[in-house]
Structure formats: C-alpha cells, structure tokens
C-alpha cells in the first residue's frame, strides 16, 4: 500500500519563477493517485519527484486558467506513451469542455490508454469512488472554478481488551462487526461496547477563489487543507479583485473549520520569501502549517483515535 502523501510538483501562480514551477500536486492515497491542476512543466517535475505516469489514476482540474492546466497535454500523452494499464478519469468544470478537448488533442499522438471524462456541473457534486467519496464545490473566481475534497468513510475500531473481557473471539468478532450484536455468556454484546469511533480522513484542495461559503464547506473538519494563498494581506483588495485569497484568509478559514494541517501554496511571483506567508498565517491559525515548496512530500496526517474519553494521534 502506497503512503498517503501530497507530492508538490509546483507552487507558482500565474507566472513561474526560478524556484517555483507552475502548479501541480499528486495526492497519493493507497491505490489512488490524484493529480491536481497540472500546470506547464508538470511532466518534467514528475521526473524530479519520482512520480510516474502509472501513479496517476485520476486528474482533477479546478479551472482552465493556464497555470492550472497547460501541463495536461504532456501528462495525457505520457500516460499513453507509457501505456498505463488502468483507466484514468479526468474531472473538470463542464463549462470548460472545449478547453479540455483542445488540451487533450493538442498535438498528434497514438492513444493507447483509456481516459474517461467526468465534467462537473452545479454548485455541489459528489462522486463515489472505491472506499472514498470525491466532493466538488463551485468557488468564486472570474472563470468557473471548483474546489475538491476527498472523504474517507467513518468506521469503528475494535478494542481487543474489551473483546477479551466479554469473551468474544474468533468468528464471533466478524459476526459482531457485520450484525452489530452477538450473544456471549448469556448476554447480548453490542458493537459499541467493544469498539470506538474511527473518523475517516478528509483532505481538501482549494485553488483560485475568493473566500466564500464553499471554501468553508470544503475545509470543514479537514485533516489536510491545501489552499491557495496567492497574496499577503497587504494586497487583500488586489486578491479580491482577481478572485484570490491571502495567507491570512486561508489561515482564518482553517481556524474556523477546525483544520489540522494547513498547506499554503500558489504564490504570486511578487514574493520571494515564503516565511512571510508562514508569519502571516500564524497570526490567525495555531495548528500545523506547511508552506509548500516544489518537490516537497507532505504526509497526510494519520487518523485521530478516540481512546474511550481521550483523543490522541494514532
């Protein structure tokens, strides 16, 4: 099973710099590899990061500004060149279908792989995946843009010491999980007596947008919140005019939503010091903050485990 981690391929906004490639993020999640917003140069960044075309199972495009999609032709052609054996599904705003078509067929190549298209339409979309749900919300940007969230279902963790105390072992454990109750030593034992809630993980991905209700909905309870912070607060008016967020706004959203790990990215070329984003965000959010840099690998936080009245990291 692959590690659950965010592989950062690029962190620039409109214009790349000497140290920041255009956007690109691969979220490794067990058997899934979700490539978000492959900007120009993503295919080469994948080589530097040790990411292969066969790692990609899904492509999520938030919108069709160039820094979020101009790497699509190279990525799609590499998937075909490498003859990736599994199907790949692309999610993107339905209003940008013509752009996706042009990028898909930007030049001549031999199509070997299977690429499914899943255009997104409406304010809210939910797509069931194997063992996960992919949610999308329409954001506030000059062109139609969507944010994404991966949601792992909640489950229950069995407590071995309670099972032993109540004399439940072997096949009865599986039956208890399936049916919710079993009889042991003349009494009915219910699942909630020998298990604890195990909350599923949530990872939110929000690129170009003003702060809006949809951003808060995506961030709510997120274990990892990857958020654009194109500007610092001194340029807040400029951010709103162009449909972006500041580091302060991203951090305030994370605070209000109960986020565990905030990942700041998508930085304007006007800024050279990434620590300025960290300093501004820290004024509003006291949780964990990562200021993304190209080729970073950021682990997804592990599930929180409730130990019968206590909460700690698993």
CSV table of N, CA, C and O in Angstrom, one decimal, residues 12-80:
chain,number,residue,atom,x,y,z
A,12,UNK,N,3.9,27.8,-8.0
A,12,UNK,CA,3.7,29.2,-8.5
A,12,UNK,C,2.3,29.5,-8.9
A,12,UNK,O,1.5,28.6,-9.1
A,13,UNK,N,2.0,30.8,-9.1
A,13,UNK,CA,0.6,31.1,-9.5
A,13,UNK,C,0.8,31.5,-11.0
A,13,UNK,O,1.2,30.6,-11.8
A,14,UNK,N,0.4,32.7,-11.4
A,14,UNK,CA,0.3,33.0,-12.9
A,14,UNK,C,1.6,32.8,-13.6
A,14,UNK,O,1.6,32.2,-14.7
A,15,UNK,N,2.7,33.2,-13.0
A,15,UNK,CA,4.0,33.1,-13.7
A,15,UNK,C,5.0,32.2,-12.9
A,15,UNK,O,5.1,32.5,-11.7
A,16,UNK,N,5.6,31.3,-13.5
A,16,UNK,CA,6.6,30.5,-12.8
A,16,UNK,C,7.8,31.4,-12.5
A,16,UNK,O,8.0,32.4,-13.1
A,17,UNK,N,8.6,31.0,-11.5
A,17,UNK,CA,9.9,31.7,-11.2
A,17,UNK,C,11.0,30.7,-11.3
A,17,UNK,O,10.9,29.6,-11.6
A,18,UNK,N,12.2,31.2,-10.9
A,18,UNK,CA,13.4,30.3,-10.9
A,18,UNK,C,13.2,29.2,-10.0
A,18,UNK,O,13.9,28.1,-10.1
A,19,UNK,N,12.5,29.4,-8.9
A,19,UNK,CA,12.4,28.4,-7.9
A,19,UNK,C,11.0,27.7,-7.8
A,19,UNK,O,10.8,26.8,-7.0
A,20,UNK,N,10.0,28.2,-8.5
A,20,UNK,CA,8.6,27.7,-8.4
A,20,UNK,C,8.1,27.4,-9.8
A,20,UNK,O,8.0,28.2,-10.7
A,21,UNK,N,7.8,26.1,-10.0
A,21,UNK,CA,7.2,25.7,-11.3
A,21,UNK,C,5.7,26.1,-11.2
A,21,UNK,O,5.2,26.3,-10.1
A,22,UNK,N,5.0,26.1,-12.3
A,22,UNK,CA,3.6,26.2,-12.3
A,22,UNK,C,3.0,25.1,-11.4
A,22,UNK,O,3.6,24.1,-11.2
A,23,UNK,N,1.7,25.2,-11.1
A,23,UNK,CA,1.0,24.3,-10.2
A,23,UNK,C,1.2,22.8,-10.6
A,23,UNK,O,1.4,22.5,-11.8
A,24,UNK,N,1.0,22.0,-9.7
A,24,UNK,CA,0.9,20.5,-9.9
A,24,UNK,C,1.0,19.8,-8.5
A,24,UNK,O,1.9,20.2,-7.7
A,25,UNK,N,0.1,18.9,-8.2
A,25,UNK,CA,0.1,18.2,-6.9
A,25,UNK,C,-0.4,16.8,-7.2
A,25,UNK,O,-1.5,16.6,-7.8
A,26,UNK,N,0.3,15.8,-6.7
A,26,UNK,CA,-0.2,14.5,-6.7
A,26,UNK,C,-0.5,14.0,-5.3
A,26,UNK,O,0.4,14.1,-4.4
A,27,UNK,N,-1.7,13.7,-5.1
A,27,UNK,CA,-2.1,13.1,-3.8
A,27,UNK,C,-2.1,11.6,-3.9
A,27,UNK,O,-2.9,11.0,-4.6
A,28,UNK,N,-1.2,11.0,-3.2
A,28,UNK,CA,-1.1,9.5,-3.1
A,28,UNK,C,-2.1,9.1,-2.0
A,28,UNK,O,-2.0,9.6,-0.8
A,29,UNK,N,-3.0,8.2,-2.3
A,29,UNK,CA,-3.9,7.7,-1.3
A,29,UNK,C,-4.1,6.2,-1.6
A,29,UNK,O,-5.0,5.8,-2.4
A,30,UNK,N,-3.4,5.4,-0.9
A,30,UNK,CA,-3.5,3.9,-1.1
A,30,UNK,C,-3.3,3.6,-2.5
A,30,UNK,O,-2.3,3.8,-3.1
A,31,UNK,N,-4.3,3.0,-3.2
A,31,UNK,CA,-4.2,2.6,-4.6
A,31,UNK,C,-4.5,3.8,-5.5
A,31,UNK,O,-4.5,3.6,-6.7
A,32,UNK,N,-4.9,4.9,-5.0
A,32,UNK,CA,-5.3,6.1,-5.9
A,32,UNK,C,-4.1,7.1,-5.9
A,32,UNK,O,-3.3,7.2,-5.0
A,33,UNK,N,-4.0,7.7,-7.1
A,33,UNK,CA,-3.1,8.8,-7.3
A,33,UNK,C,-3.8,9.9,-8.0
A,33,UNK,O,-4.1,9.8,-9.2
A,34,UNK,N,-4.2,11.0,-7.3
A,34,UNK,CA,-5.0,12.1,-7.8
A,34,UNK,C,-4.1,13.2,-8.2
A,34,UNK,O,-3.4,13.8,-7.3
A,35,UNK,N,-4.0,13.5,-9.5
A,35,UNK,CA,-3.2,14.7,-9.9
A,35,UNK,C,-4.0,15.9,-10.0
A,35,UNK,O,-5.0,15.9,-10.8
A,36,UNK,N,-3.7,16.9,-9.3
A,36,UNK,CA,-4.5,18.2,-9.3
A,36,UNK,C,-3.8,19.2,-10.1
A,36,UNK,O,-2.6,19.4,-9.9
A,37,UNK,N,-4.5,19.9,-10.9
A,37,UNK,CA,-4.1,21.1,-11.6
A,37,UNK,C,-2.7,21.0,-12.2
A,37,UNK,O,-1.7,21.8,-11.8
A,38,UNK,N,-2.5,20.2,-13.2
A,38,UNK,CA,-1.1,20.1,-13.8
A,38,UNK,C,-0.8,21.3,-14.7
A,38,UNK,O,-1.3,21.4,-15.9
A,39,UNK,N,-0.1,22.2,-14.2
A,39,UNK,CA,0.3,23.4,-15.0
A,39,UNK,C,1.5,23.0,-15.9
A,39,UNK,O,2.0,21.9,-15.9
A,40,UNK,N,1.9,24.0,-16.6
A,40,UNK,CA,3.1,23.8,-17.6
A,40,UNK,C,4.3,23.3,-16.9
A,40,UNK,O,4.6,23.7,-15.8
A,41,UNK,N,4.9,22.3,-17.5
A,41,UNK,CA,6.1,21.7,-16.9
A,41,UNK,C,5.9,20.6,-15.9
A,41,UNK,O,6.8,20.0,-15.3
A,42,UNK,N,4.6,20.2,-15.7
A,42,UNK,CA,4.3,19.1,-14.7
A,42,UNK,C,5.0,17.8,-15.0
A,42,UNK,O,5.5,17.1,-14.2
A,43,UNK,N,5.0,17.4,-16.3
A,43,UNK,CA,5.6,16.2,-16.7
A,43,UNK,C,7.1,16.1,-16.3
A,43,UNK,O,7.6,15.1,-15.7
A,44,UNK,N,7.8,17.2,-16.4
A,44,UNK,CA,9.2,17.2,-16.0
A,44,UNK,C,9.4,17.2,-14.5
A,44,UNK,O,10.3,16.5,-13.9
A,45,UNK,N,8.5,17.9,-13.8
A,45,UNK,CA,8.5,17.9,-12.4
A,45,UNK,C,8.2,16.5,-11.8
A,45,UNK,O,8.8,16.1,-10.8
A,46,UNK,N,7.4,15.8,-12.5
A,46,UNK,CA,7.1,14.4,-12.1
A,46,UNK,C,8.4,13.6,-12.1
A,46,UNK,O,8.6,12.8,-11.2
A,47,UNK,N,9.3,13.8,-13.1
A,47,UNK,CA,10.5,13.1,-13.1
A,47,UNK,C,11.4,13.4,-11.9
A,47,UNK,O,12.0,12.5,-11.3
A,48,UNK,N,11.5,14.7,-11.6
A,48,UNK,CA,12.3,15.1,-10.5
A,48,UNK,C,11.7,14.5,-9.2
A,48,UNK,O,12.5,14.2,-8.2
A,49,UNK,N,10.4,14.4,-9.1
A,49,UNK,CA,9.8,14.0,-7.8
A,49,UNK,C,9.7,12.4,-7.7
A,49,UNK,O,9.2,11.9,-6.7
A,50,UNK,N,10.0,11.7,-8.8
A,50,UNK,CA,9.9,10.3,-8.8
A,50,UNK,C,8.5,9.8,-8.9
A,50,UNK,O,8.1,8.7,-8.4
A,51,UNK,N,7.7,10.6,-9.7
A,51,UNK,CA,6.3,10.2,-9.9
A,51,UNK,C,6.2,9.7,-11.3
A,51,UNK,O,6.6,10.4,-12.3
A,52,UNK,N,5.6,8.5,-11.5
A,52,UNK,CA,5.5,8.0,-12.9
A,52,UNK,C,4.0,8.2,-13.4
A,52,UNK,O,3.1,8.4,-12.6
A,53,UNK,N,3.8,8.1,-14.7
A,53,UNK,CA,2.5,8.2,-15.2
A,53,UNK,C,1.6,7.2,-14.7
A,53,UNK,O,0.4,7.4,-14.5
A,54,UNK,N,2.1,6.0,-14.4
A,54,UNK,CA,1.3,4.9,-13.9
A,54,UNK,C,0.8,5.2,-12.5
A,54,UNK,O,-0.1,4.5,-12.0
A,55,UNK,N,1.4,6.2,-11.8
A,55,UNK,CA,0.9,6.5,-10.5
A,55,UNK,C,-0.5,7.3,-10.5
A,55,UNK,O,-1.2,7.4,-9.5
A,56,UNK,N,-0.8,7.8,-11.7
A,56,UNK,CA,-2.0,8.6,-11.8
A,56,UNK,C,-3.2,7.8,-12.1
A,56,UNK,O,-3.2,7.0,-13.1
A,57,UNK,N,-4.2,7.9,-11.2
A,57,UNK,CA,-5.5,7.2,-11.5
A,57,UNK,C,-6.6,8.2,-11.8
A,57,UNK,O,-7.6,7.9,-12.5
A,58,UNK,N,-6.4,9.5,-11.4
A,58,UNK,CA,-7.5,10.5,-11.6
A,58,UNK,C,-6.8,11.9,-11.8
A,58,UNK,O,-5.7,12.1,-11.1
A,59,UNK,N,-7.4,12.7,-12.6
A,59,UNK,CA,-6.9,14.1,-12.8
A,59,UNK,C,-8.0,15.0,-12.5
A,59,UNK,O,-9.1,14.9,-13.0
A,60,UNK,N,-7.7,16.0,-11.6
A,60,UNK,CA,-8.7,16.9,-11.1
A,60,UNK,C,-8.2,18.3,-11.6
A,60,UNK,O,-7.2,18.8,-11.1
A,61,UNK,N,-9.0,19.0,-12.4
A,61,UNK,CA,-8.7,20.3,-12.9
A,61,UNK,C,-9.7,21.3,-12.3
A,61,UNK,O,-10.9,21.2,-12.5
A,62,UNK,N,-9.2,22.2,-11.5
A,62,UNK,CA,-10.1,23.2,-10.8
A,62,UNK,C,-10.7,24.2,-11.8
A,62,UNK,O,-11.9,24.5,-11.7
A,63,UNK,N,-9.9,24.6,-12.7
A,63,UNK,CA,-10.4,25.6,-13.7
A,63,UNK,C,-9.4,25.7,-14.9
A,63,UNK,O,-8.3,25.1,-14.8
A,64,UNK,N,-9.7,26.4,-15.9
A,64,UNK,CA,-8.9,26.4,-17.1
A,64,UNK,C,-8.1,27.7,-17.3
A,64,UNK,O,-7.9,28.1,-18.5
A,65,UNK,N,-7.6,28.3,-16.3
A,65,UNK,CA,-6.5,29.3,-16.4
A,65,UNK,C,-5.2,28.5,-16.7
A,65,UNK,O,-5.1,27.4,-16.1
A,66,UNK,N,-4.3,29.0,-17.5
A,66,UNK,CA,-3.2,28.3,-18.0
A,66,UNK,C,-2.3,27.7,-16.9
A,66,UNK,O,-1.8,26.5,-17.1
A,67,UNK,N,-2.1,28.4,-15.8
A,67,UNK,CA,-1.2,27.8,-14.8
A,67,UNK,C,-1.8,26.6,-14.1
A,67,UNK,O,-1.1,26.0,-13.3
A,68,UNK,N,-3.0,26.2,-14.4
A,68,UNK,CA,-3.6,25.1,-13.7
A,68,UNK,C,-3.9,24.0,-14.7
A,68,UNK,O,-4.4,22.9,-14.3
A,69,UNK,N,-3.6,24.2,-16.0
A,69,UNK,CA,-4.0,23.1,-17.0
A,69,UNK,C,-3.1,23.0,-18.2
A,69,UNK,O,-3.2,22.0,-18.9
A,70,UNK,N,-2.1,23.9,-18.4
A,70,UNK,CA,-1.3,23.8,-19.6
A,70,UNK,C,-0.3,22.6,-19.6
A,70,UNK,O,0.3,22.3,-20.6
A,71,UNK,N,-0.2,21.9,-18.5
A,71,UNK,CA,0.6,20.6,-18.4
A,71,UNK,C,-0.2,19.4,-18.9
A,71,UNK,O,0.3,18.3,-19.0
A,72,UNK,N,-1.5,19.6,-19.1
A,72,UNK,CA,-2.4,18.4,-19.4
A,72,UNK,C,-1.9,17.7,-20.7
A,72,UNK,O,-1.9,16.5,-20.7
A,73,UNK,N,-1.6,18.4,-21.8
A,73,UNK,CA,-1.2,17.7,-23.0
A,73,UNK,C,0.0,16.7,-22.7
A,73,UNK,O,0.0,15.6,-23.2
A,74,UNK,N,1.0,17.2,-22.0
A,74,UNK,CA,2.2,16.4,-21.8
A,74,UNK,C,1.8,15.2,-20.9
A,74,UNK,O,2.3,14.1,-21.1
A,75,UNK,N,1.0,15.5,-19.8
A,75,UNK,CA,0.7,14.4,-18.9
A,75,UNK,C,-0.2,13.3,-19.6
A,75,UNK,O,0.1,12.1,-19.5
A,76,UNK,N,-1.2,13.8,-20.4
A,76,UNK,CA,-2.0,12.8,-21.1
A,76,UNK,C,-1.2,12.0,-22.1
A,76,UNK,O,-1.4,10.8,-22.2
A,77,UNK,N,-0.3,12.7,-22.8
A,77,UNK,CA,0.5,11.9,-23.8
A,77,UNK,C,1.5,11.0,-23.1
A,77,UNK,O,1.8,9.9,-23.7
A,78,UNK,N,2.0,11.4,-21.9
A,78,UNK,CA,2.9,10.5,-21.2
A,78,UNK,C,2.1,9.2,-20.7
A,78,UNK,O,2.7,8.1,-20.7
A,79,UNK,N,0.9,9.4,-20.3
A,79,UNK,CA,0.1,8.3,-19.9
A,79,UNK,C,-0.1,7.3,-21.0
A,79,UNK,O,0.0,6.1,-20.8
A,80,UNK,N,-0.2,7.8,-22.2
A,80,UNK,CA,-0.4,7.0,-23.4
A,80,UNK,C,1.0,6.4,-23.8
A,80,UNK,O,1.0,5.2,-24.2
